[in-house]
Amino acid sequence: MTALALSQAVHADATLERIKSRGTLTVGVVLDGTYGSLDPQTRKPIGYNVELAQDLARRLGVKFEAVEVTPPNRVQFLQQGKVDALIASMQYTKERDEILSYVPTPFEEIGGSAMVHKGSGIHDWNDLRGKPVCVSQGSNYTRPLIEQYGAQVKGFKGMPEALLALRGGTCVASVHVTPGIEARLTGASGEWQDYESPIADQLIPSPSVIWVRKGETDTVAALDKIVKEWHRSGFLIDEGNKWHMPPSKQLLAWHQEYSSK
């Protein structure tokens, strides 16, 4: 075994051991209103991703601590050891796989949708060619928007900032995870009543996975067992419905697959 491989193996063993010896699992979550937010009364994190992270800690037999991250800093927080794992709106990509490790069993499959002003004339992804499009910094939608559809992509700190830029006329569309777009368009406040999501096909539907530091094989194995149990029990479907995010066809298929084993 090389020195690098040995150091990675020791690091992997130490990570899960550190979680248990500390008695706390620290998970980075995005609190932009899509999968998580701050409770206005308690000022504590709540939401879909927060409850997934809480259940990870419960099943590991440790306490839970949420750390707010944003698309620009989430990878840095993980690599610097500020969090043990990320459940932070990060679908699988080859680029992320090169610098991080991930739990191989996904917990959902999610693609991107575009929010545009009603009457914009945009009906297809190809209609974005040559036009300014807002995204969150670090978004996995940046590459296909540029390479496949020729859009002029503008990155912002997060989804709220990108949507404000759309409203201000900086972009003709703002592209983000479909549940985030749908939640805003159907919100009771009517804040986005002049906007729509007219493109039927989701942009690059991809597996939503839990990310950890590179080489953390023990942590990956422990968390993968939990995610498989989530699928078997229907926990993920229940959580999605609770937080107004109907399960994808792929999530339903995974539930069928794992519950029959």
Coordinates of C-alpha atoms in Angstrom, one line a residue:
M1 CA 0.0 0.0 0.0
T2 CA 1.4 3.4 -0.9
A3 CA 1.8 6.2 1.6
L4 CA -1.1 8.1 0.0
A5 CA -3.4 5.1 0.1
L6 CA -2.4 4.4 3.7
S7 CA -3.1 8.0 4.7
Q8 CA -6.5 7.9 3.0
A9 CA -7.4 4.6 4.7
V10 CA -6.4 6.0 8.1
H11 CA -8.3 9.3 7.4
A12 CA -11.4 7.3 6.4
D13 CA -11.3 5.3 9.6
A14 CA -10.7 8.4 11.7
T15 CA -13.6 10.3 10.2
L16 CA -16.4 8.0 11.3
E17 CA -14.6 7.4 14.6
R18 CA -14.4 11.1 15.1
I19 CA -18.1 11.5 14.5
K20 CA -18.9 8.9 17.1
S21 CA -16.3 10.0 19.7
R22 CA -17.5 13.6 19.4
G23 CA -21.1 12.4 19.5
T24 CA -22.2 14.8 16.8
L25 CA -22.7 14.6 13.0
T26 CA -22.2 18.0 11.4
V27 CA -23.9 18.4 8.0
G28 CA -23.8 21.3 5.6
V29 CA -27.2 22.3 4.3
V30 CA -28.4 25.1 2.0
L31 CA -31.1 27.3 3.5
D32 CA -32.3 29.2 0.5
G33 CA -35.9 28.1 0.9
T34 CA -35.9 25.2 -1.5
Y35 CA -34.8 22.3 0.7
G36 CA -34.2 24.2 3.9
S37 CA -34.8 27.5 5.6
L38 CA -34.6 29.1 9.0
D39 CA -37.8 28.8 11.1
P40 CA -38.9 32.5 11.6
Q41 CA -39.8 31.9 15.2
T42 CA -37.0 29.6 16.5
R43 CA -34.3 30.7 14.0
K44 CA -33.4 27.0 13.7
P45 CA -32.9 25.2 10.4
I46 CA -35.9 23.3 9.1
G47 CA -36.8 21.6 5.8
Y48 CA -36.3 18.5 3.7
N49 CA -32.5 18.3 3.7
V50 CA -32.4 19.2 7.3
E51 CA -34.6 16.3 8.3
L52 CA -32.6 13.9 6.1
A53 CA -29.4 15.0 7.9
Q54 CA -31.2 14.7 11.3
D55 CA -32.2 11.1 10.5
L56 CA -28.6 10.3 9.5
A57 CA -27.4 11.4 12.9
R58 CA -30.2 9.5 14.7
R59 CA -29.4 6.3 12.9
L60 CA -25.7 6.7 13.7
G61 CA -26.6 7.2 17.4
V62 CA -25.2 10.8 17.6
K63 CA -26.4 14.3 17.9
F64 CA -27.0 16.5 14.9
E65 CA -25.6 19.9 14.0
A66 CA -26.6 21.8 10.9
V67 CA -24.2 24.3 9.3
E68 CA -25.5 26.6 6.7
V69 CA -23.5 26.6 3.4
T70 CA -24.0 28.3 0.1
P71 CA -23.2 27.0 -3.4
P72 CA -20.0 29.0 -3.5
N73 CA -18.6 27.8 -0.2
R74 CA -20.1 24.3 0.4
V75 CA -17.2 22.3 -1.1
Q76 CA -14.7 24.4 0.8
F77 CA -16.5 23.9 4.1
L78 CA -16.4 20.1 3.5
Q79 CA -12.7 20.0 2.5
Q80 CA -11.7 22.2 5.4
G81 CA -13.4 19.9 7.9
K82 CA -16.1 22.4 9.0
V83 CA -18.7 19.8 8.2
D84 CA -18.7 16.0 8.0
A85 CA -21.0 15.7 5.0
L86 CA -23.0 17.8 2.6
I87 CA -26.7 17.4 1.8
A88 CA -26.7 20.7 -0.1
S89 CA -28.4 20.6 -3.5
M90 CA -25.5 18.9 -5.1
Q91 CA -26.3 16.4 -7.8
Y92 CA -23.6 13.9 -9.0
T93 CA -21.2 15.2 -11.6
K94 CA -17.8 13.9 -12.8
E95 CA -16.2 17.1 -11.8
R96 CA -17.4 16.8 -8.2
D97 CA -16.4 13.1 -8.1
E98 CA -12.8 14.1 -8.9
I99 CA -12.4 16.1 -5.7
L100 CA -15.0 14.5 -3.3
S101 CA -16.4 11.1 -2.4
Y102 CA -20.1 10.4 -2.3
V103 CA -22.6 7.9 -1.0
P104 CA -23.3 5.7 -4.0
T105 CA -27.0 5.2 -3.4
P106 CA -28.8 8.5 -4.4
F107 CA -31.7 9.8 -2.3
E108 CA -33.5 11.5 -5.3
E109 CA -33.1 12.3 -8.9
I110 CA -33.5 16.0 -9.8
G111 CA -33.1 18.1 -12.9
G112 CA -33.2 21.8 -13.6
S113 CA -36.0 24.1 -14.7
A114 CA -36.0 27.6 -16.0
M115 CA -38.1 30.5 -14.5
V116 CA -38.9 33.2 -17.0
H117 CA -41.3 36.2 -17.2
K118 CA -44.6 35.4 -18.7
G119 CA -44.7 36.4 -22.4
S120 CA -40.9 36.1 -22.7
G121 CA -41.2 33.9 -25.8
I122 CA -39.0 31.2 -24.3
H123 CA -40.5 27.7 -24.7
D124 CA -37.4 25.5 -25.2
W125 CA -33.9 25.3 -23.9
N126 CA -32.7 26.3 -27.3
D127 CA -34.5 29.6 -27.0
L128 CA -31.8 30.6 -24.4
R129 CA -29.1 30.6 -27.0
G130 CA -27.1 33.8 -26.9
K131 CA -29.2 35.2 -24.0
P132 CA -28.2 35.9 -20.4
V133 CA -29.2 33.2 -17.9
C134 CA -28.9 33.4 -14.1
V135 CA -27.7 30.4 -12.0
S136 CA -26.2 29.8 -8.6
Q137 CA -22.4 29.8 -8.5
G138 CA -21.1 26.3 -8.7
S139 CA -24.3 25.1 -10.4
N140 CA -24.1 21.8 -12.4
Y141 CA -26.4 23.5 -14.9
T142 CA -23.7 26.0 -16.0
R143 CA -21.9 23.6 -18.4
P144 CA -24.9 22.3 -20.4
L145 CA -26.4 25.8 -20.6
I146 CA -23.2 27.0 -22.2
E147 CA -22.0 24.0 -24.2
Q148 CA -25.4 22.6 -25.4
Y149 CA -27.5 25.7 -25.6
G150 CA -25.1 28.6 -26.0
A151 CA -26.5 30.6 -23.1
Q152 CA -24.5 33.5 -21.5
V153 CA -24.4 32.3 -17.9
K154 CA -24.2 34.7 -15.0
G155 CA -23.5 33.2 -11.6
F156 CA -24.8 34.5 -8.3
K157 CA -24.3 33.6 -4.6
G158 CA -27.5 31.5 -4.5
M159 CA -30.9 31.0 -5.9
P160 CA -32.5 34.0 -4.1
E161 CA -29.9 36.3 -5.6
A162 CA -30.2 34.8 -9.0
L163 CA -34.0 35.2 -9.0
L164 CA -33.7 38.8 -7.9
A165 CA -31.4 39.4 -10.9
L166 CA -34.1 37.8 -13.1
R167 CA -36.7 40.1 -11.6
G168 CA -34.4 43.1 -12.2
G169 CA -33.9 42.3 -15.9
T170 CA -30.3 41.1 -15.6
C171 CA -31.3 37.7 -17.2
V172 CA -34.1 36.4 -19.3
A173 CA -34.2 33.2 -17.3
S174 CA -33.0 31.8 -14.0
V175 CA -32.2 28.0 -13.9
H176 CA -32.3 26.0 -10.7
V177 CA -33.5 22.6 -9.3
T178 CA -37.1 22.0 -10.3
P179 CA -38.5 21.7 -6.8
G180 CA -37.1 25.2 -6.0
I181 CA -38.7 26.7 -9.1
E182 CA -42.0 25.0 -8.5
A183 CA -42.2 25.9 -4.9
R184 CA -41.9 29.6 -5.7
L185 CA -44.3 29.5 -8.6
T186 CA -47.0 27.8 -6.6
G187 CA -46.3 29.7 -3.3
A188 CA -49.3 31.2 -1.5
S189 CA -47.7 34.7 -1.5
G190 CA -48.1 35.2 -5.2
E191 CA -44.7 36.8 -5.3
W192 CA -43.9 35.1 -8.6
Q193 CA -47.3 35.2 -10.3
D194 CA -45.9 37.1 -13.3
Y195 CA -43.4 34.3 -14.0
E196 CA -43.6 30.8 -15.3
S197 CA -41.6 27.6 -16.0
P198 CA -42.6 26.8 -19.6
I199 CA -39.9 24.3 -20.6
A200 CA -41.3 20.8 -20.1
D201 CA -38.1 18.8 -20.1
Q202 CA -35.9 19.1 -17.1
L203 CA -32.2 20.0 -17.7
I204 CA -29.9 17.0 -17.1
P205 CA -31.8 15.0 -14.4
S206 CA -29.1 13.7 -12.1
P207 CA -28.8 11.7 -8.9
S208 CA -28.9 13.7 -5.6
V209 CA -26.2 12.3 -3.4
I210 CA -24.6 12.9 0.0
W211 CA -21.0 14.2 -0.3
V212 CA -18.1 13.6 2.0
R213 CA -14.3 14.3 1.9
K214 CA -12.3 12.3 -0.7
G215 CA -11.4 8.8 0.4
E216 CA -13.7 8.5 3.4
T217 CA -14.7 5.0 2.7
D218 CA -16.0 4.1 6.2
T219 CA -18.2 7.1 6.3
V220 CA -19.5 6.3 2.8
A221 CA -20.3 2.7 3.8
A222 CA -22.1 3.7 7.0
L223 CA -24.2 6.4 5.3
D224 CA -25.0 4.2 2.2
K225 CA -26.7 1.6 4.5
I226 CA -28.9 4.3 5.9
V227 CA -29.9 5.7 2.4
K228 CA -30.8 2.2 1.3
E229 CA -33.0 1.8 4.4
W230 CA -34.6 5.2 3.6
H231 CA -35.6 3.7 0.2
R232 CA -36.9 0.5 1.6
S233 CA -39.0 2.1 4.3
G234 CA -40.5 4.9 2.1
F235 CA -39.0 7.5 4.4
L236 CA -37.8 9.6 1.4
I237 CA -41.3 9.6 -0.2
D238 CA -42.9 10.6 3.1
E239 CA -40.4 13.4 3.6
G240 CA -40.8 14.7 0.0
N241 CA -44.6 14.8 0.4
K242 CA -44.3 16.5 3.8
W243 CA -42.2 19.3 2.3
H244 CA -44.3 19.7 -0.9
M245 CA -41.8 17.9 -3.1
P246 CA -43.6 15.0 -4.8
P247 CA -41.3 12.1 -5.4
S248 CA -39.8 11.6 -8.9
K249 CA -40.5 8.5 -10.9
Q250 CA -37.0 7.4 -10.2
L251 CA -37.5 7.7 -6.4
L252 CA -40.6 5.6 -6.7
A253 CA -38.7 3.0 -8.7
W254 CA -36.0 2.9 -6.1
H255 CA -38.5 2.4 -3.3
Q256 CA -40.0 -0.5 -5.3
E257 CA -36.5 -2.0 -5.9
Y258 CA -35.3 -1.8 -2.3
S259 CA -38.6 -2.7 -0.6
S260 CA -38.7 -6.0 -2.6
K261 CA -35.3 -7.1 -1.4

